[in-house]
mmCIF file with all atom_site columns, C-alpha atoms in Angstrom:
data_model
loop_
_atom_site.group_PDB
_atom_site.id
_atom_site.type_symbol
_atom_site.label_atom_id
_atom_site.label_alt_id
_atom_site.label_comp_id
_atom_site.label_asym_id
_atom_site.label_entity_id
_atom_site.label_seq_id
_atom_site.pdbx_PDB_ins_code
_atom_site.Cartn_x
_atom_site.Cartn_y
_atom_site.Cartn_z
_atom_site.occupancy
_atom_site.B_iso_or_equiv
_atom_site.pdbx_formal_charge
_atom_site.auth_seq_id
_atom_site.auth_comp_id
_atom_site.auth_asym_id
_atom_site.auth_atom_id
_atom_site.pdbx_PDB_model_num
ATOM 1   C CA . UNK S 1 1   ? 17.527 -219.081 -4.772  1.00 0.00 ? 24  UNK S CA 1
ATOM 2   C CA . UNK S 1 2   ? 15.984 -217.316 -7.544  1.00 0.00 ? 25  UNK S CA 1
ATOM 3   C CA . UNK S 1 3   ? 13.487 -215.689 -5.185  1.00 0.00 ? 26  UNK S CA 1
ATOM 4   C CA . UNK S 1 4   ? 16.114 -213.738 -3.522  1.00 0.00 ? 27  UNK S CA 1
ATOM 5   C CA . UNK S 1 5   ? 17.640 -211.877 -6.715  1.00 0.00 ? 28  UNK S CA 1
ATOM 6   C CA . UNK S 1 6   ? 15.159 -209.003 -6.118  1.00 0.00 ? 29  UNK S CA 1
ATOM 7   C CA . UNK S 1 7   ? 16.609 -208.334 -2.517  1.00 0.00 ? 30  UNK S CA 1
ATOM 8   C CA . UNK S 1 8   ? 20.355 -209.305 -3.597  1.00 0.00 ? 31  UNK S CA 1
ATOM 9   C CA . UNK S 1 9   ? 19.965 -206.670 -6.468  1.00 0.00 ? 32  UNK S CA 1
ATOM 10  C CA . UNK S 1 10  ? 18.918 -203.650 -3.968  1.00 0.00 ? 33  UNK S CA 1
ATOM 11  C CA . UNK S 1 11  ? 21.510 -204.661 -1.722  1.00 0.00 ? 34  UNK S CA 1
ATOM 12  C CA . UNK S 1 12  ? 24.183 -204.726 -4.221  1.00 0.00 ? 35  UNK S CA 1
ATOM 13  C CA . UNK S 1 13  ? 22.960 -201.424 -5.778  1.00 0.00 ? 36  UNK S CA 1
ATOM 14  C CA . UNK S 1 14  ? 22.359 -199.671 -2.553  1.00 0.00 ? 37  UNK S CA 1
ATOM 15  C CA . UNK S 1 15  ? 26.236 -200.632 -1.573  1.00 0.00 ? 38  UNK S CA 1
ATOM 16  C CA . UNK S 1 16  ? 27.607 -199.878 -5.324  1.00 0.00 ? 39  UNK S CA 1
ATOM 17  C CA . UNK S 1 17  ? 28.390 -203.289 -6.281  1.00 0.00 ? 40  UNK S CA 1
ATOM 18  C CA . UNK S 1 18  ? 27.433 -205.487 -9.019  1.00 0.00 ? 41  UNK S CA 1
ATOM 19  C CA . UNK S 1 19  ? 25.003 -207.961 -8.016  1.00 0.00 ? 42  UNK S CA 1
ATOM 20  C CA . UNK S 1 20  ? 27.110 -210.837 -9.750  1.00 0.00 ? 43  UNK S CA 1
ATOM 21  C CA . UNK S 1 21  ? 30.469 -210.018 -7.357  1.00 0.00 ? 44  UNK S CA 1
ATOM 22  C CA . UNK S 1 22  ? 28.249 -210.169 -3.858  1.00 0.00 ? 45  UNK S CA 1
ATOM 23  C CA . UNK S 1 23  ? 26.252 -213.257 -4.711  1.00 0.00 ? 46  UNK S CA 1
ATOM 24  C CA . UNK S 1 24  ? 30.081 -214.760 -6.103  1.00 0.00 ? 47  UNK S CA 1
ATOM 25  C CA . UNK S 1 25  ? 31.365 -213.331 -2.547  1.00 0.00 ? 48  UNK S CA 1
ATOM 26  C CA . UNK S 1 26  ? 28.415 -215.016 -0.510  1.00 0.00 ? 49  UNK S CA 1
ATOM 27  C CA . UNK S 1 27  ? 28.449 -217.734 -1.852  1.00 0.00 ? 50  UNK S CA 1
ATOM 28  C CA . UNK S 1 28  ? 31.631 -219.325 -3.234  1.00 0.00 ? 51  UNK S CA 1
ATOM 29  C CA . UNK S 1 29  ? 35.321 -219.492 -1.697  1.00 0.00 ? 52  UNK S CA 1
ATOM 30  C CA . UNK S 1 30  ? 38.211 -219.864 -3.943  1.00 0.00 ? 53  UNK S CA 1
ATOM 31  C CA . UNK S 1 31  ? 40.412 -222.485 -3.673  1.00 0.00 ? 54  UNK S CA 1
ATOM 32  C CA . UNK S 1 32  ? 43.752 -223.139 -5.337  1.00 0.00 ? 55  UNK S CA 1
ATOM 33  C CA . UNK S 1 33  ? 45.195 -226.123 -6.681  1.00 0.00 ? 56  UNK S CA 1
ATOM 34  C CA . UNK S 1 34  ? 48.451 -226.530 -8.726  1.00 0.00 ? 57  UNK S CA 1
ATOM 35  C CA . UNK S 1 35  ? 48.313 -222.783 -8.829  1.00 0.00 ? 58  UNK S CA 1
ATOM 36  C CA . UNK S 1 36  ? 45.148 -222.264 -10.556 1.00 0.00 ? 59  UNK S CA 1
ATOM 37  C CA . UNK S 1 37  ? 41.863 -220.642 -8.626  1.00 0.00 ? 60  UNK S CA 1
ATOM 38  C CA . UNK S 1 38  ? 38.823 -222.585 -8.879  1.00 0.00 ? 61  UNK S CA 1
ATOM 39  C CA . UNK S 1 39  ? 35.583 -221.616 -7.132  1.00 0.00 ? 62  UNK S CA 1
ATOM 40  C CA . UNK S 1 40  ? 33.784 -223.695 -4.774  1.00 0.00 ? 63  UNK S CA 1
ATOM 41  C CA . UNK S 1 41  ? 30.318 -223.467 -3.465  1.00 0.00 ? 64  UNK S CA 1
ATOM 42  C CA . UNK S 1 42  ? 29.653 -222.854 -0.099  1.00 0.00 ? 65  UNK S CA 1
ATOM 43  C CA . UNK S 1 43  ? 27.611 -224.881 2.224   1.00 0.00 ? 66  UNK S CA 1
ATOM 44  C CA . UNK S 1 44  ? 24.097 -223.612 2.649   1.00 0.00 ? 67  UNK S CA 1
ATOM 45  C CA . UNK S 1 45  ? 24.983 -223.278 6.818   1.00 0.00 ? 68  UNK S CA 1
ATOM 46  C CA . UNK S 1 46  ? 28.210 -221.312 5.400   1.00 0.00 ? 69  UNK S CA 1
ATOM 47  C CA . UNK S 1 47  ? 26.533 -218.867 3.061   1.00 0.00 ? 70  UNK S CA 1
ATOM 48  C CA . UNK S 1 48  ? 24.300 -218.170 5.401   1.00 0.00 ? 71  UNK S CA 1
ATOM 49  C CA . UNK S 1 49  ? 26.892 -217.514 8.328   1.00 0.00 ? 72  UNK S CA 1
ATOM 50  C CA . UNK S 1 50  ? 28.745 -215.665 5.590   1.00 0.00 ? 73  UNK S CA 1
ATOM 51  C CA . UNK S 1 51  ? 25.638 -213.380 4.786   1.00 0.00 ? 74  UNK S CA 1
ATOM 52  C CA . UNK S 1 52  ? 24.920 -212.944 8.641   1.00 0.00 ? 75  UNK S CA 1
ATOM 53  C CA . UNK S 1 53  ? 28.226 -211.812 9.432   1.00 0.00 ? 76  UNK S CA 1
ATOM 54  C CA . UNK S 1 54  ? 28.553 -209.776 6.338   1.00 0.00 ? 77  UNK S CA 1
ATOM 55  C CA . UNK S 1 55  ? 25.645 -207.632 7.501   1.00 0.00 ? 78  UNK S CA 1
ATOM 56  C CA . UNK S 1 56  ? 26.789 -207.455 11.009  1.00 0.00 ? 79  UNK S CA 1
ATOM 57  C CA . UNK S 1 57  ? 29.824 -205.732 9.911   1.00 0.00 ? 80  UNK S CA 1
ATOM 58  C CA . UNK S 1 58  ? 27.791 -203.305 7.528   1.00 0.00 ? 81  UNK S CA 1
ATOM 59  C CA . UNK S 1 59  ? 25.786 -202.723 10.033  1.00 0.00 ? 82  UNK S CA 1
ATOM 60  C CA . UNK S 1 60  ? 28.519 -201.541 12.237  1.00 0.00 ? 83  UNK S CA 1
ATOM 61  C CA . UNK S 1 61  ? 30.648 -199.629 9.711   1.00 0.00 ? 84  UNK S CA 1
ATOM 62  C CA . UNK S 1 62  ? 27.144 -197.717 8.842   1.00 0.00 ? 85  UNK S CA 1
ATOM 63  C CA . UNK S 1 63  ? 26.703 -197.085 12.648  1.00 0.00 ? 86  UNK S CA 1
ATOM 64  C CA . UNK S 1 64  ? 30.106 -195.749 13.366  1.00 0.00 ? 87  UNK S CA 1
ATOM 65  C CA . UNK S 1 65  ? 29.609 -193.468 9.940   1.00 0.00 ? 88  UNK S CA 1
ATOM 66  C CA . UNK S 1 66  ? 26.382 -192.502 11.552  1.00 0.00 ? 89  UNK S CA 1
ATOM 67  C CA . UNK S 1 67  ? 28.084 -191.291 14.767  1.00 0.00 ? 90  UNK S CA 1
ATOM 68  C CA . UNK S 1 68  ? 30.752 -189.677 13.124  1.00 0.00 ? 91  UNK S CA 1
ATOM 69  C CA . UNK S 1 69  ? 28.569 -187.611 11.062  1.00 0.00 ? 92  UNK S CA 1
ATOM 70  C CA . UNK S 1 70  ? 26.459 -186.368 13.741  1.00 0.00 ? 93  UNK S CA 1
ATOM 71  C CA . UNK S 1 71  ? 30.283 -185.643 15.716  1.00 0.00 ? 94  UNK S CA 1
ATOM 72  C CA . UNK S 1 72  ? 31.057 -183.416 12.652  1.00 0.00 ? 95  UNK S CA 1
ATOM 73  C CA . UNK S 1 73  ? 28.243 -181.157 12.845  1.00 0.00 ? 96  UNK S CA 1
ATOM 74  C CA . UNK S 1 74  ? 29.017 -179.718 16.082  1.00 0.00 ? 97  UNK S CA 1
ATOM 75  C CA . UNK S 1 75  ? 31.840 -176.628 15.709  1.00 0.00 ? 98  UNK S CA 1
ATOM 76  C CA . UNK S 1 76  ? 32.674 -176.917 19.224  1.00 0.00 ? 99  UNK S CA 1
ATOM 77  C CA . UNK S 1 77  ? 35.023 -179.602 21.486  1.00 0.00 ? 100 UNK S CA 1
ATOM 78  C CA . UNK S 1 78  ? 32.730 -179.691 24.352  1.00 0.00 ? 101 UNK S CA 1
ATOM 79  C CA . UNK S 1 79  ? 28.988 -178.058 24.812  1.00 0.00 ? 102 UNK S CA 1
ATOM 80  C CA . UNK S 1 80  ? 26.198 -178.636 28.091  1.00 0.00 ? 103 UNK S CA 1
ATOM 81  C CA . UNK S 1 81  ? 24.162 -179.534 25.157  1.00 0.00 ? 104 UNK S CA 1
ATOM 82  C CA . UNK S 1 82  ? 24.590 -182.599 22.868  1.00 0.00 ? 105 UNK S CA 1
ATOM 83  C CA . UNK S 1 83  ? 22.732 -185.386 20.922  1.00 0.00 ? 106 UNK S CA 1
ATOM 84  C CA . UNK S 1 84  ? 23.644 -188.910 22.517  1.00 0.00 ? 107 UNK S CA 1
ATOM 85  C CA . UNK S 1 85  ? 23.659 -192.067 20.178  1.00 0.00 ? 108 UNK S CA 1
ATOM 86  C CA . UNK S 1 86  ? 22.457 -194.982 22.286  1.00 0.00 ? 109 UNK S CA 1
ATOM 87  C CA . UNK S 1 87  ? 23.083 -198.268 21.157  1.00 0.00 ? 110 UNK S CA 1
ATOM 88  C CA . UNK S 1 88  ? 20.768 -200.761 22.837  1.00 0.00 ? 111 UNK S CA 1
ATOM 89  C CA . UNK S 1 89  ? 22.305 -204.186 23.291  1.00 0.00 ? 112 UNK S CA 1
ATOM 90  C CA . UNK S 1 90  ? 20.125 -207.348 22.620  1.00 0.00 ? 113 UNK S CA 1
ATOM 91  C CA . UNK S 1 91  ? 18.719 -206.623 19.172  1.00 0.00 ? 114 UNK S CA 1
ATOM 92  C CA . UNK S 1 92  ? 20.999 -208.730 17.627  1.00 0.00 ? 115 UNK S CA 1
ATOM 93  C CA . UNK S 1 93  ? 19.807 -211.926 19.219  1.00 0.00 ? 116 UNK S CA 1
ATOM 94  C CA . UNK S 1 94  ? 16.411 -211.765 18.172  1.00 0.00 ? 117 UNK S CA 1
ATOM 95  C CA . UNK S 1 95  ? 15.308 -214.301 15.877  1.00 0.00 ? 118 UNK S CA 1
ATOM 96  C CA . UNK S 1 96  ? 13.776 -211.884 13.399  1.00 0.00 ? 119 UNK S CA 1
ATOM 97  C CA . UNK S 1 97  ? 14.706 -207.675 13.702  1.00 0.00 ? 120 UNK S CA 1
ATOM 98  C CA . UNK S 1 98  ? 12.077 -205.109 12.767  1.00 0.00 ? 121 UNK S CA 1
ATOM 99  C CA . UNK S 1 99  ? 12.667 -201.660 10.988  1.00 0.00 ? 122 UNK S CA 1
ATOM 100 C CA . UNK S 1 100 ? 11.742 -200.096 14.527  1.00 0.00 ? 123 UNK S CA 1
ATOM 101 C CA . UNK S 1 101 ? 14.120 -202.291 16.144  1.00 0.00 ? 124 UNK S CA 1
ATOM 102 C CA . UNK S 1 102 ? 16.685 -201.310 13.641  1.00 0.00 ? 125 UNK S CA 1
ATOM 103 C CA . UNK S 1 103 ? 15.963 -197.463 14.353  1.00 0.00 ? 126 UNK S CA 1
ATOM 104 C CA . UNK S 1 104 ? 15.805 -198.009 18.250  1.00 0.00 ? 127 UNK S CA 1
ATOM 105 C CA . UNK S 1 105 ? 19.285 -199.087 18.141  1.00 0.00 ? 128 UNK S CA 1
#
């Protein structure tokens, strides 16, 4: 859809990647025959679980980063003192998330 450019754009430039390659990767599969690569579109339903589990996974990769970052500050193996990341379970099967949700978690 032409109305989501703006928010593919962001995405793509907030990851490094050209806009062009992520809407390709969402929505197209390659398939070969005789040896040559054609693309395909995808299936609304398919792009869409394609884009849903694409975020999932960036969304976990960024979370992991997150934790390791915070691990990194501390100069120490083991300290009475220590910031906990708490990852509350059930956001994910909301219908819709909010930025608070997001933070929450």
């Amino acid at each position: 859809k032409e109305s989501s450019k703006p928010t593919l754009n962001g995405i793509a430039a907030m990851l490094g990647l050209e806009a062009a390659a992520v809407e390709k990767a969402l929505c197209y599969k390659v398939i070969s025959i005789a040896g040559k690569d054609e693309d395909k579109g995808l299936t609304l339903q398919n792009a869409l679980f394609g884009r849903d589990a694409w975020a999932k996974a960036v969304y976990s990769k960024l979370f992991d980063w997150i934790v390791h970052r915070i691990n990194k500050c501390f100069p120490f193996e083991a300290s009475e003192n220590f910031i906990g990341v708490l990852d509350i379970a059930g956001f994910e099967y909301f219908q819709k998330n909010s930025f608070e949700q997001f933070c929450i978690n």
